[in-house]
Coordinates of C-alpha atoms in Angstrom, one line a residue:
Chain A
X28 CA 0.0 0.0 0.0
X29 CA 2.9 2.3 0.6
X30 CA 3.2 3.3 -3.1
X31 CA -0.4 4.6 -3.2
X32 CA -0.1 6.8 -0.1
X33 CA 0.7 10.4 -1.1
X34 CA 0.6 12.8 1.7
X35 CA 0.7 16.5 0.9
X36 CA 4.0 16.9 2.7
X37 CA 5.6 14.5 0.2
X38 CA 4.7 16.7 -2.8
X39 CA 4.4 20.3 -1.4
X40 CA 6.0 22.3 -4.2
X41 CA 3.3 21.7 -6.9
X42 CA 0.4 22.7 -4.6
X43 CA 2.3 25.6 -3.1
X44 CA 3.2 26.9 -6.5
X45 CA -0.4 26.8 -7.6
X46 CA -1.6 28.4 -4.4
X47 CA 0.9 31.2 -4.5
X48 CA 0.5 31.8 -8.3
X49 CA -3.3 32.0 -7.9
X50 CA -2.9 34.4 -5.0
X51 CA -0.4 36.6 -6.9
X52 CA -2.6 36.6 -10.0
X53 CA -5.5 37.6 -7.8
X54 CA -3.5 40.5 -6.2
X55 CA -2.3 41.8 -9.6
X56 CA -5.9 41.4 -11.0
X57 CA -7.4 43.3 -8.1
X58 CA -4.8 46.1 -8.6
X59 CA -5.5 46.3 -12.4
X60 CA -9.2 46.4 -11.6
X61 CA -8.9 49.1 -8.9
X62 CA -6.6 51.5 -10.7
X63 CA -9.2 52.7 -13.3
X64 CA -11.7 53.1 -10.5
X65 CA -9.2 55.3 -8.6
X66 CA -7.7 57.2 -11.5
X67 CA -11.1 58.3 -13.0
X68 CA -11.2 60.8 -10.2
X69 CA -8.1 62.6 -11.5
X70 CA -8.6 65.6 -13.7
X71 CA -10.2 64.7 -17.0
X72 CA -8.6 65.3 -20.4
X73 CA -10.7 68.4 -21.1
X74 CA -9.9 69.8 -17.7
X75 CA -6.2 69.1 -18.1
X76 CA -6.0 70.7 -21.6
X77 CA -4.0 73.6 -20.5
X78 CA -6.2 76.7 -21.1
X79 CA -4.6 80.1 -21.5
X80 CA -5.8 83.5 -20.6
X81 CA -4.5 86.7 -22.2
X82 CA -4.4 89.9 -20.1
X83 CA -3.9 93.5 -21.4
X84 CA -1.8 95.1 -18.7
X85 CA -2.4 98.6 -20.0
X86 CA -6.0 98.4 -18.7
X87 CA -4.8 98.1 -15.1
X88 CA -4.3 101.5 -13.5
X89 CA -1.4 102.1 -11.1
X90 CA -2.4 101.0 -7.7
X91 CA -5.1 98.8 -9.1
X92 CA -5.5 95.0 -9.0
X93 CA -7.6 93.0 -11.4
X94 CA -8.5 89.3 -10.9
X95 CA -8.7 87.1 -14.0
X96 CA -9.7 83.5 -14.0
X97 CA -7.3 80.8 -15.2
X98 CA -7.9 77.1 -14.9
X99 CA -10.8 77.9 -12.5
X100 CA -8.4 79.7 -10.2
X101 CA -8.2 83.5 -9.6
X102 CA -5.0 85.2 -10.8
X103 CA -4.1 88.6 -9.3
X104 CA -2.7 91.1 -11.8
X105 CA -1.5 94.1 -9.8
X106 CA 0.0 97.3 -11.1
X107 CA 2.2 98.3 -8.2
X108 CA 3.0 101.8 -7.1
X109 CA 6.7 102.9 -6.7
X110 CA 6.2 102.8 -3.0
X111 CA 5.1 99.2 -3.1
X112 CA 8.1 98.2 -5.2
X113 CA 10.5 100.1 -2.9
X114 CA 8.9 98.3 0.1
X115 CA 9.3 94.9 -1.6
X116 CA 13.0 95.6 -2.4
X117 CA 13.9 97.0 1.0
X118 CA 13.3 93.6 2.7
X119 CA 16.3 91.5 3.9
X120 CA 15.5 88.3 1.9
X121 CA 17.3 86.0 4.4
X122 CA 14.7 86.9 7.0
X123 CA 11.8 85.5 4.9
X124 CA 10.0 82.3 5.5
X125 CA 10.1 81.5 1.8
X126 CA 13.1 83.5 0.6
X127 CA 12.7 85.2 -2.8
X128 CA 13.9 88.5 -4.1
X129 CA 11.4 90.9 -5.7
X130 CA 12.9 90.1 -9.2
X131 CA 12.4 86.4 -8.6
X132 CA 8.7 87.2 -8.3
X133 CA 8.6 88.6 -11.8
X134 CA 9.1 87.4 -15.3
X135 CA 11.2 89.2 -18.0
X136 CA 9.5 90.5 -21.1
X137 CA 10.5 89.9 -24.7
X138 CA 13.5 92.3 -24.4
X139 CA 14.8 90.6 -21.3
X140 CA 13.7 93.4 -19.1
X141 CA 11.6 93.3 -15.9
X142 CA 8.4 95.2 -15.7
X143 CA 8.6 95.7 -11.9
X144 CA 5.2 97.4 -11.7
X145 CA 3.3 94.4 -12.9
X146 CA 3.0 91.6 -10.3
X147 CA 1.1 88.5 -11.5
X148 CA 0.3 85.7 -9.0
X149 CA -2.2 82.9 -8.4
X150 CA -4.6 84.5 -5.9
X151 CA -4.9 81.5 -3.7
X152 CA -3.5 81.5 -0.1
X153 CA -0.9 78.8 0.2
X154 CA -2.4 77.8 3.6
X155 CA -5.8 76.4 2.8
X156 CA -6.8 78.0 -0.5
X157 CA -8.8 81.1 0.2
X158 CA -8.5 84.2 -1.9
X159 CA -6.6 86.9 0.0
X160 CA -7.8 90.5 0.1
X161 CA -5.6 92.8 -1.8
X162 CA -5.1 96.6 -2.2
X163 CA -2.5 97.0 0.5
X164 CA -4.2 94.8 3.0
X165 CA -2.5 93.2 6.0
X166 CA 0.5 94.3 8.1
X167 CA 2.8 94.4 5.1
X168 CA 0.8 96.5 2.6
X169 CA 0.2 93.5 0.3
X170 CA -2.4 90.9 0.8
X171 CA -4.3 89.5 3.8
X172 CA -6.1 86.2 3.9
X173 CA -9.2 86.5 6.0
X174 CA -9.6 82.8 6.6
X175 CA -6.7 82.1 8.9
X176 CA -4.8 85.4 9.0
X177 CA -1.9 85.1 6.6
X178 CA -0.1 88.3 5.7
X179 CA 1.7 88.7 2.3
X180 CA 3.9 91.7 1.4
X181 CA 3.9 93.8 -1.7
X182 CA 5.7 91.1 -3.6
X183 CA 3.2 88.4 -2.5
X184 CA 5.7 86.8 -0.1
X185 CA 4.5 85.2 3.1
X186 CA 5.4 87.3 6.1
X187 CA 3.1 86.4 8.9
X188 CA 0.5 83.8 9.7
X189 CA 0.1 80.0 9.0
X190 CA 0.7 79.9 5.2
X191 CA 4.0 78.1 4.4
X192 CA 4.8 79.5 1.0
X193 CA 4.7 82.7 -1.1
X194 CA 1.7 83.2 -3.4
X195 CA 2.4 81.0 -6.3
X196 CA 3.4 82.4 -9.7
X197 CA 1.5 81.0 -12.7
X198 CA 3.4 80.2 -15.8
X199 CA 3.1 83.3 -18.1
X200 CA 5.0 85.2 -20.7
X201 CA 5.0 88.7 -22.2
X202 CA 3.6 88.7 -25.7
X203 CA 4.3 92.5 -26.0
X204 CA 5.2 95.0 -23.3
X205 CA 1.6 95.2 -22.1
X206 CA 0.1 91.9 -23.2
X207 CA 0.6 88.8 -21.1
X208 CA -0.4 85.2 -21.8
X209 CA -1.0 83.1 -18.7
X210 CA -0.7 79.4 -19.0
Chain B
X29 CA -25.5 38.2 26.7
X30 CA -28.3 35.7 27.0
X31 CA -30.5 34.8 29.9
X32 CA -34.1 35.1 28.8
X33 CA -35.9 32.2 27.2
X34 CA -35.7 32.8 23.5
X35 CA -38.4 33.0 20.8
X36 CA -41.0 30.3 21.0
X37 CA -43.0 30.0 17.8
X38 CA -46.5 29.0 18.6
X39 CA -48.6 28.7 15.4
X40 CA -47.8 26.3 12.5
X41 CA -46.9 29.1 10.1
X42 CA -44.5 30.7 12.7
X43 CA -42.7 27.3 13.1
X44 CA -42.6 26.8 9.4
X45 CA -41.0 30.2 8.8
X46 CA -38.7 29.9 11.7
X47 CA -37.2 26.7 10.3
X48 CA -36.6 28.4 7.0
X49 CA -35.8 32.1 7.7
X50 CA -35.6 32.9 11.4
X51 CA -36.2 36.6 10.9
X52 CA -38.9 36.8 13.6
X53 CA -36.4 35.2 16.0
X54 CA -33.8 37.8 15.0
X55 CA -36.2 40.6 15.8
X56 CA -37.3 38.9 19.0
X57 CA -33.7 38.4 20.2
X58 CA -32.9 42.0 19.3
X59 CA -35.8 43.6 21.2
X60 CA -36.4 41.1 24.1
X61 CA -32.8 41.7 25.1
X62 CA -31.7 41.8 28.8
X63 CA -30.9 45.4 29.5
X64 CA -29.6 46.8 32.8
X65 CA -32.6 48.1 34.8
X66 CA -30.8 51.3 35.9
X67 CA -30.2 53.0 32.5
X68 CA -30.8 56.8 32.7
X69 CA -31.8 59.2 30.0
X70 CA -28.3 59.7 28.8
X71 CA -28.7 56.2 27.4
X72 CA -31.6 57.2 25.1
X73 CA -29.4 59.0 22.5
X74 CA -28.6 55.8 20.7
X75 CA -32.3 55.3 19.9
X76 CA -32.6 59.0 19.0
X77 CA -29.6 58.7 16.6
X78 CA -31.2 55.6 14.9
X79 CA -34.4 57.7 14.3
X80 CA -32.6 60.7 12.9
X81 CA -30.4 58.5 10.7
X82 CA -33.6 57.0 9.1
X83 CA -35.1 60.5 8.8
X84 CA -31.9 61.7 7.1
X85 CA -31.9 58.8 4.6
X86 CA -35.6 59.3 3.8
X87 CA -35.4 63.1 3.3
X88 CA -32.1 62.7 1.5
X89 CA -33.5 60.3 -1.1
X90 CA -36.4 62.8 -1.6
X91 CA -34.1 65.8 -2.0
X92 CA -32.0 63.9 -4.5
X93 CA -35.2 63.6 -6.7
X94 CA -35.2 67.4 -7.1
X95 CA -31.6 68.5 -6.7
X96 CA -29.2 69.0 -9.7
X97 CA -25.5 68.5 -9.0
X98 CA -24.1 71.0 -11.5
X99 CA -22.3 74.3 -10.7
X100 CA -24.7 76.3 -12.8
X101 CA -27.9 74.7 -11.4
X102 CA -27.2 73.4 -7.9
X103 CA -27.9 76.7 -6.1
X104 CA -31.1 77.3 -8.0
X105 CA -32.3 73.8 -7.6
X106 CA -32.0 74.1 -3.8
X107 CA -34.1 77.3 -4.0
X108 CA -36.5 75.4 -6.3
X109 CA -36.9 72.8 -3.6
X110 CA -37.5 75.3 -0.9
X111 CA -39.9 77.5 -2.8
X112 CA -41.6 75.4 -5.5
X113 CA -41.5 71.7 -4.6
X114 CA -44.6 70.5 -2.6
X115 CA -43.6 70.5 1.1
X116 CA -40.0 71.3 0.0
X117 CA -40.0 74.2 2.5
X118 CA -40.3 71.5 5.2
X119 CA -38.3 68.7 3.7
X120 CA -35.1 70.7 3.0
X121 CA -34.8 72.0 6.5
X122 CA -35.7 68.6 7.9
X123 CA -32.6 67.3 6.2
X124 CA -30.3 70.3 6.9
X125 CA -31.4 70.8 10.5
X126 CA -31.4 67.0 10.9
X127 CA -27.7 66.9 10.3
X128 CA -27.2 69.3 13.2
X129 CA -29.5 67.3 15.4
X130 CA -27.6 64.1 14.5
X131 CA -24.3 65.7 15.6
X132 CA -25.9 67.1 18.7
X133 CA -27.1 63.6 19.7
X134 CA -23.9 61.9 18.7
X135 CA -21.8 64.3 20.9
X136 CA -24.1 63.6 23.9
X137 CA -23.8 59.9 23.1
X138 CA -20.0 60.1 23.0
X139 CA -19.7 62.2 26.1
X140 CA -21.9 59.7 27.9
X141 CA -19.7 56.8 26.7
X142 CA -16.6 58.6 28.1
X143 CA -18.2 59.5 31.4
X144 CA -19.5 56.0 32.1
X145 CA -16.4 54.2 30.7
X146 CA -18.5 52.5 28.0
X147 CA -15.4 52.0 25.9
X148 CA -13.7 49.8 28.4
X149 CA -13.3 46.0 28.2
X150 CA -15.2 44.2 26.8
X151 CA -16.7 47.0 24.7
X152 CA -13.6 48.3 22.9
X153 CA -14.7 47.2 19.4
X154 CA -18.2 48.6 20.0
X155 CA -16.5 52.0 20.8
X156 CA -14.2 51.8 17.8
X157 CA -17.1 51.1 15.4
X158 CA -18.7 54.1 16.9
X159 CA -15.7 56.3 16.2
X160 CA -15.7 55.1 12.6
X161 CA -19.4 56.0 12.3
X162 CA -18.5 59.5 13.7
X163 CA -15.8 59.9 11.1
X164 CA -18.1 58.9 8.3
X165 CA -20.7 61.3 9.7
X166 CA -18.2 64.1 9.5
X167 CA -17.3 63.3 5.9
X168 CA -21.0 62.9 4.9
X169 CA -22.0 66.1 6.7
X170 CA -19.2 68.1 5.0
X171 CA -20.0 66.8 1.5
X172 CA -23.7 67.5 2.1
X173 CA -23.0 71.1 3.1
X174 CA -21.1 71.6 -0.3
X175 CA -24.2 70.6 -2.3
X176 CA -26.2 73.9 -2.1
X177 CA -23.2 75.6 -3.7
X178 CA -23.4 78.8 -1.8
X179 CA -20.3 80.8 -0.7
X180 CA -19.8 78.8 2.5
X181 CA -20.3 75.6 0.6
X182 CA -17.6 76.4 -1.9
X183 CA -15.1 77.9 0.5
X184 CA -15.7 75.2 3.1
X185 CA -14.9 72.6 0.3
X186 CA -11.8 74.6 -0.7
X187 CA -10.4 74.9 2.8
X188 CA -11.2 71.3 3.8
X189 CA -9.8 69.7 0.6
X190 CA -6.7 71.9 0.9
X191 CA -6.0 70.3 4.3
X192 CA -4.7 67.3 2.3
X193 CA -2.2 69.6 0.5
X194 CA -0.3 69.9 3.8
X195 CA 1.1 66.4 3.4
X196 CA 4.6 66.5 1.9
X197 CA 5.2 65.2 -1.7
X198 CA 1.8 63.7 -2.3
X199 CA -0.3 66.6 -1.0
X200 CA -0.9 68.3 -4.4
X201 CA -1.7 65.0 -6.2
X202 CA -4.2 64.1 -3.5
X203 CA -6.0 67.5 -3.7
X204 CA -6.2 67.3 -7.5
X205 CA -7.5 63.8 -7.3
X206 CA -10.1 64.9 -4.8
X207 CA -11.1 67.9 -7.0
X208 CA -10.9 66.2 -10.4
X209 CA -9.3 69.5 -11.6
X210 CA -7.2 72.4 -10.4
X211 CA -9.7 73.9 -8.1
X212 CA -13.1 73.0 -6.5
X213 CA -15.4 72.9 -9.6
X214 CA -18.1 70.9 -11.3
X215 CA -16.3 67.5 -11.1
X216 CA -15.9 68.1 -7.3
X217 CA -19.6 68.9 -6.9
X218 CA -20.6 65.8 -8.8
X219 CA -18.5 63.3 -6.9
X220 CA -19.5 64.9 -3.6
X221 CA -23.1 64.3 -4.5
X222 CA -22.4 60.7 -5.4
X223 CA -20.5 60.1 -2.1
X224 CA -23.0 62.0 0.0
X225 CA -25.7 59.8 -1.3
X226 CA -23.9 56.5 -0.7
X227 CA -22.1 57.1 2.6
X228 CA -25.2 57.1 4.8
X229 CA -25.8 53.5 3.7
X230 CA -22.3 52.7 4.8
X231 CA -23.1 54.4 8.1
X232 CA -26.3 52.3 8.3
X233 CA -24.2 49.1 7.8
X234 CA -21.8 50.2 10.6
X235 CA -24.7 51.0 12.9
X236 CA -25.8 47.4 12.4
X237 CA -22.3 46.3 13.4
X238 CA -22.4 48.7 16.3
X239 CA -25.7 47.2 17.6
X240 CA -24.3 43.7 17.0
X241 CA -21.2 44.5 19.0
X242 CA -23.5 46.0 21.7
X243 CA -25.5 42.8 21.9
X244 CA -22.4 40.6 22.7
X245 CA -21.5 42.1 26.1
X246 CA -24.8 43.9 26.6
X247 CA -25.2 47.5 27.7
X248 CA -23.0 49.3 30.1
X249 CA -24.9 51.1 32.8
X250 CA -24.5 54.2 35.1
X251 CA -22.7 52.2 37.8
X252 CA -20.4 50.5 35.4
X253 CA -20.9 47.3 37.3
X254 CA -21.4 44.3 35.1
X255 CA -24.7 42.3 35.1
X256 CA -24.3 39.5 37.6
X257 CA -27.8 38.1 37.8
X258 CA -29.9 38.5 34.7
X259 CA -33.2 38.1 36.6
X260 CA -32.4 40.7 39.2
X261 CA -30.2 43.2 37.3
X262 CA -32.0 43.4 33.9
X263 CA -35.3 44.1 32.2
X264 CA -36.2 43.2 28.7
X265 CA -35.5 46.0 26.3
X266 CA -39.1 45.9 25.1
X267 CA -41.3 47.2 26.5
X268 CA -39.2 48.9 29.2
X269 CA -36.7 50.7 27.1
X270 CA -38.7 51.0 23.9
X271 CA -41.0 53.2 26.0
X272 CA -38.2 55.1 27.8
X273 CA -36.4 55.7 24.5
X274 CA -39.7 56.5 22.8
X275 CA -40.4 59.3 25.3
X276 CA -36.9 60.7 24.9
X277 CA -37.3 60.5 21.1
X278 CA -40.6 62.5 21.3
X279 CA -39.0 65.2 23.4
X280 CA -36.0 65.4 21.1
X281 CA -38.2 65.6 18.0
X282 CA -40.0 68.6 19.6
X283 CA -36.7 70.4 19.7
X284 CA -36.0 69.3 16.1
X285 CA -39.4 70.5 15.0
X286 CA -39.0 73.8 16.7
X287 CA -35.9 74.4 14.6
X288 CA -37.6 73.2 11.4
X289 CA -40.8 75.3 11.7
X290 CA -39.6 78.4 13.6
X291 CA -35.9 78.9 12.8
X292 CA -34.9 76.7 9.9
X293 CA -31.8 78.8 9.1
X294 CA -30.7 79.4 12.7
X295 CA -27.8 76.9 12.3
X296 CA -27.0 78.0 8.8
X297 CA -24.8 80.9 7.7
X298 CA -26.2 83.9 5.7
X299 CA -23.3 83.7 3.3
X300 CA -24.5 80.4 2.0
X301 CA -27.4 82.3 0.4
X302 CA -24.9 83.9 -1.9
X303 CA -24.1 81.8 -5.0
X304 CA -20.6 80.3 -4.9
X305 CA -18.0 82.6 -6.4
X306 CA -14.5 81.2 -6.9
X307 CA -13.0 84.6 -7.1
X308 CA -14.2 86.1 -3.8
X309 CA -13.7 84.5 -0.4
X310 CA -16.2 85.6 2.3
X311 CA -14.6 87.8 5.0
X312 CA -15.1 85.3 7.7
X313 CA -15.2 81.6 6.8
X314 CA -16.7 79.3 9.5
X315 CA -17.7 75.7 9.2
X316 CA -20.9 74.3 10.6
X317 CA -21.1 74.5 14.4
X318 CA -20.4 70.8 14.8
X319 CA -16.9 71.1 13.3
X320 CA -15.9 74.3 15.1
X321 CA -13.8 72.7 17.9
X322 CA -11.7 71.0 15.3
X323 CA -11.5 74.2 13.2
X324 CA -10.2 76.0 16.3
X325 CA -7.5 73.3 16.7
X326 CA -6.5 73.7 13.1
X327 CA -6.0 77.4 13.6
X328 CA -4.3 77.1 17.0
X329 CA -1.1 75.7 15.4
X330 CA 1.0 78.2 13.4
X331 CA 2.4 75.5 11.1
X332 CA 0.2 74.2 8.3
X333 CA 1.0 70.5 8.5
X334 CA 1.1 70.7 12.3
X335 CA -2.4 72.2 12.4
X336 CA -3.7 69.4 10.1
X337 CA -2.1 66.7 12.2
X338 CA -3.4 68.3 15.4
X339 CA -6.9 68.3 14.0
X340 CA -7.0 64.8 12.7
X341 CA -5.1 63.5 15.8
X342 CA -7.9 64.8 18.0
X343 CA -10.2 62.1 16.4
X344 CA -7.4 59.5 16.0
X345 CA -6.8 59.6 19.8
X346 CA -10.4 58.4 20.3
X347 CA -9.5 55.1 18.6
X348 CA -7.0 54.3 21.3
X349 CA -9.0 55.7 24.2
X350 CA -9.8 52.1 25.5
X351 CA -6.1 51.5 26.1
X352 CA -5.2 55.0 27.3
X353 CA -7.6 54.9 30.3
X354 CA -5.9 52.6 32.7
X355 CA -8.6 52.6 35.4
X356 CA -10.4 49.4 36.0
X357 CA -13.4 51.3 37.3
X358 CA -15.8 52.1 34.4
X359 CA -18.1 54.7 35.7
X360 CA -16.7 58.1 36.7
X361 CA -19.5 58.3 39.2
X362 CA -17.0 56.5 41.5
X363 CA -14.0 58.4 40.3
X364 CA -14.0 61.8 41.9
X365 CA -10.9 63.1 40.2
X366 CA -11.8 61.7 36.8
X367 CA -15.2 63.3 37.1
X368 CA -13.6 66.7 37.7
X369 CA -11.2 66.4 34.7
X370 CA -14.1 65.1 32.6
X371 CA -16.2 68.2 33.4
X372 CA -13.2 70.4 32.4
X373 CA -12.9 68.3 29.2
X374 CA -16.5 69.0 28.2
X375 CA -16.1 72.7 28.9
X376 CA -12.8 72.7 26.9
X377 CA -14.7 71.1 23.9
X378 CA -17.4 73.8 24.2
X379 CA -14.7 76.5 24.6
X380 CA -12.9 75.2 21.5
X381 CA -16.2 75.5 19.6
X382 CA -16.6 79.1 20.8
X383 CA -13.0 79.9 19.7
X384 CA -13.7 78.2 16.3
X385 CA -16.5 80.6 15.7
X386 CA -14.5 83.7 16.5
X387 CA -11.7 85.4 14.7
X388 CA -8.3 84.3 16.2
X389 CA -7.4 87.9 17.0
X390 CA -10.6 88.7 18.9
X391 CA -10.3 88.8 22.7
X392 CA -11.9 86.5 25.1
X393 CA -11.6 89.1 27.8
X394 CA -9.9 92.4 28.1
X395 CA -7.2 93.0 30.7
X396 CA -6.0 96.4 29.7
X397 CA -5.0 98.7 26.8
X398 CA -1.9 98.8 24.7
X399 CA 0.2 101.8 25.8
X400 CA 1.3 102.6 22.3
X401 CA -1.8 102.2 20.2
X402 CA -4.6 102.3 22.8
X403 CA -6.0 99.0 21.5
X404 CA -7.4 96.7 24.1
X405 CA -5.2 93.8 25.2
X406 CA -6.1 90.5 26.8
X407 CA -6.5 86.8 26.1
X408 CA -7.0 86.3 22.4
X409 CA -9.1 83.5 21.0
X410 CA -5.9 82.2 19.4
X411 CA -4.3 81.6 22.8
X412 CA -7.6 80.5 24.3
X413 CA -7.8 77.8 21.6
X414 CA -4.1 76.8 22.2
X415 CA -4.7 76.3 25.9
X416 CA -7.8 74.3 25.3
X417 CA -6.3 72.2 22.5
X418 CA -3.4 71.4 24.9
X419 CA -5.9 70.3 27.6
X420 CA -7.8 68.1 25.1
X421 CA -4.7 66.1 24.4
X422 CA -3.5 66.2 28.0
X423 CA -6.8 64.7 29.1
X424 CA -6.5 61.7 26.9
X425 CA -2.7 61.2 26.8
X426 CA -1.7 62.1 30.3
X427 CA -4.6 62.5 32.7
X428 CA -6.5 59.3 31.9
X429 CA -3.5 57.0 31.9
X430 CA -2.0 58.4 35.1
X431 CA -5.3 58.8 36.9
X432 CA -6.0 55.1 36.7
X433 CA -2.8 54.4 38.6
X434 CA -3.0 57.1 41.3
X435 CA -6.7 57.7 41.9
X436 CA -8.5 56.0 44.8
X437 CA -12.0 55.2 43.5
X438 CA -15.1 55.3 45.8
X439 CA -16.9 52.1 46.8
X440 CA -19.0 50.7 44.1
X441 CA -22.3 48.9 44.6
X442 CA -22.1 45.1 44.7
X443 CA -24.7 44.8 41.9
X444 CA -27.0 46.8 39.7
X445 CA -29.9 45.6 41.7
X446 CA -28.4 46.8 45.0
X447 CA -27.6 50.2 43.5
X448 CA -31.2 50.7 42.3
X449 CA -32.8 49.5 45.5
X450 CA -30.5 51.5 47.8
X451 CA -31.3 54.7 46.2
X452 CA -35.0 54.2 46.2
X453 CA -36.2 52.2 49.2
X454 CA -34.6 49.8 51.6
X455 CA -35.5 46.2 51.3
X456 CA -34.5 43.4 53.6

């Protein structure tokens, strides 16, 4: 009778292989099944298609700020006064939470020159996404976020409050001296 | 916990059904369940919550018949419900006020659980299922508040989804995944509607697990003393507690009705009657009252990630509460020090809610005036919230573990029966 007795322990590799292979196929299959269900929530193709917005800077008066919408987000376009520019440049950059010089907050135009009077930033507080109040608001003459009290200076740099970063700069370029394409 | 004779089918058809689908037996065992005879009115909030959950599901299904989850139509469709749909003026506040009532009841239910030690062995899983229900309630309530697409809806959604951007590296991917775009927009509204519809059914499933986990060890009771003799210590749930719960439910529904019929918007915010505008943030964003304590904690920490961790940690700590409290005595009725710290804890939670509703720079009280500017000085709500947040954590992480080791509890009654009879009339 000994030749007909086949206990599992005598032949473990074949069963174990099938067991592990089935399990592994199941895990991979579950992952393949789950990914489309998760990824569908990411931005759709039409949302992602990078839209652009053109802004005519000459329509913004000195000391005035306009808000344009880009990718569903508000973008601040501010025509800064000389006083605001001077204030932004008088700051010791090393003391800032998110160090950046005033020129690093700007983009050069087609002739390689800065237009320091025009400051263009995404108008979303880097804390929790509110739209800060502009027109020399807050302790640093720039922007103040009413939600949780973040103060930004005249270059949109974070100076006080819970926000970790400066107001974000959108990708943009000067088409002419006064026409800007955002996006 | 068994002890009563079970269901005894009498007629032929009852026996026939019981042998095939013992559903009547399930109902019998659920309602003719030995329940401690000394439960007070703090124990009625479980039944109250079950009633409100059903009301929320029914009114929610009805509202979904008239609501349109689209950024251009959502705001108007809610006004259409309130103004044009038959009885919509009543059904919409039933649902909106119902959410507040559910949180009111769940907070009382949770404080009761903490005071009487209902999370202690052998009820840890019962408590943890309850905390999961609470978390799902918060997620559901938040997404429901977004649907009317007013200013508070939009900016509440923006602030809360931005919480996830605090996490390093993956934060931005998570928020874009939540939004389905680069800001809160139409895809966000649509998915919130879908999830707001389905999550209450997940809550319902967890409530069934909660009741199941309750029926294994049976109810805790105000003395915290376990049932020793089923005949002397307990009463069948029906009719004794169906009637007691029923009375409490009626009283609670009167409060509920007072809100619906006389002040349906008292718990809402006027800014939510302004259509959502992604370019303008309201001057003062506040969440609904039932999130205010957590909102105060978020703002109490000057660091973004730190604030988010502090806020979520306040709920996470509840999961491990059964193991933080080292005292063997369940009920704080017999723990004089724990009782004192518990009362301070409840006041701290209310104080945090108050701080969450105020601007951080407002003053709780004025102590003097600033010599240079003449502006009043004193304790700001920011520091008030910081002190209370600290106490919230100290209560769970230091006071409860240490107190169990050093506190000398008072004598506890020998049994539930003795505790009841001693307080009413002496019997030989």
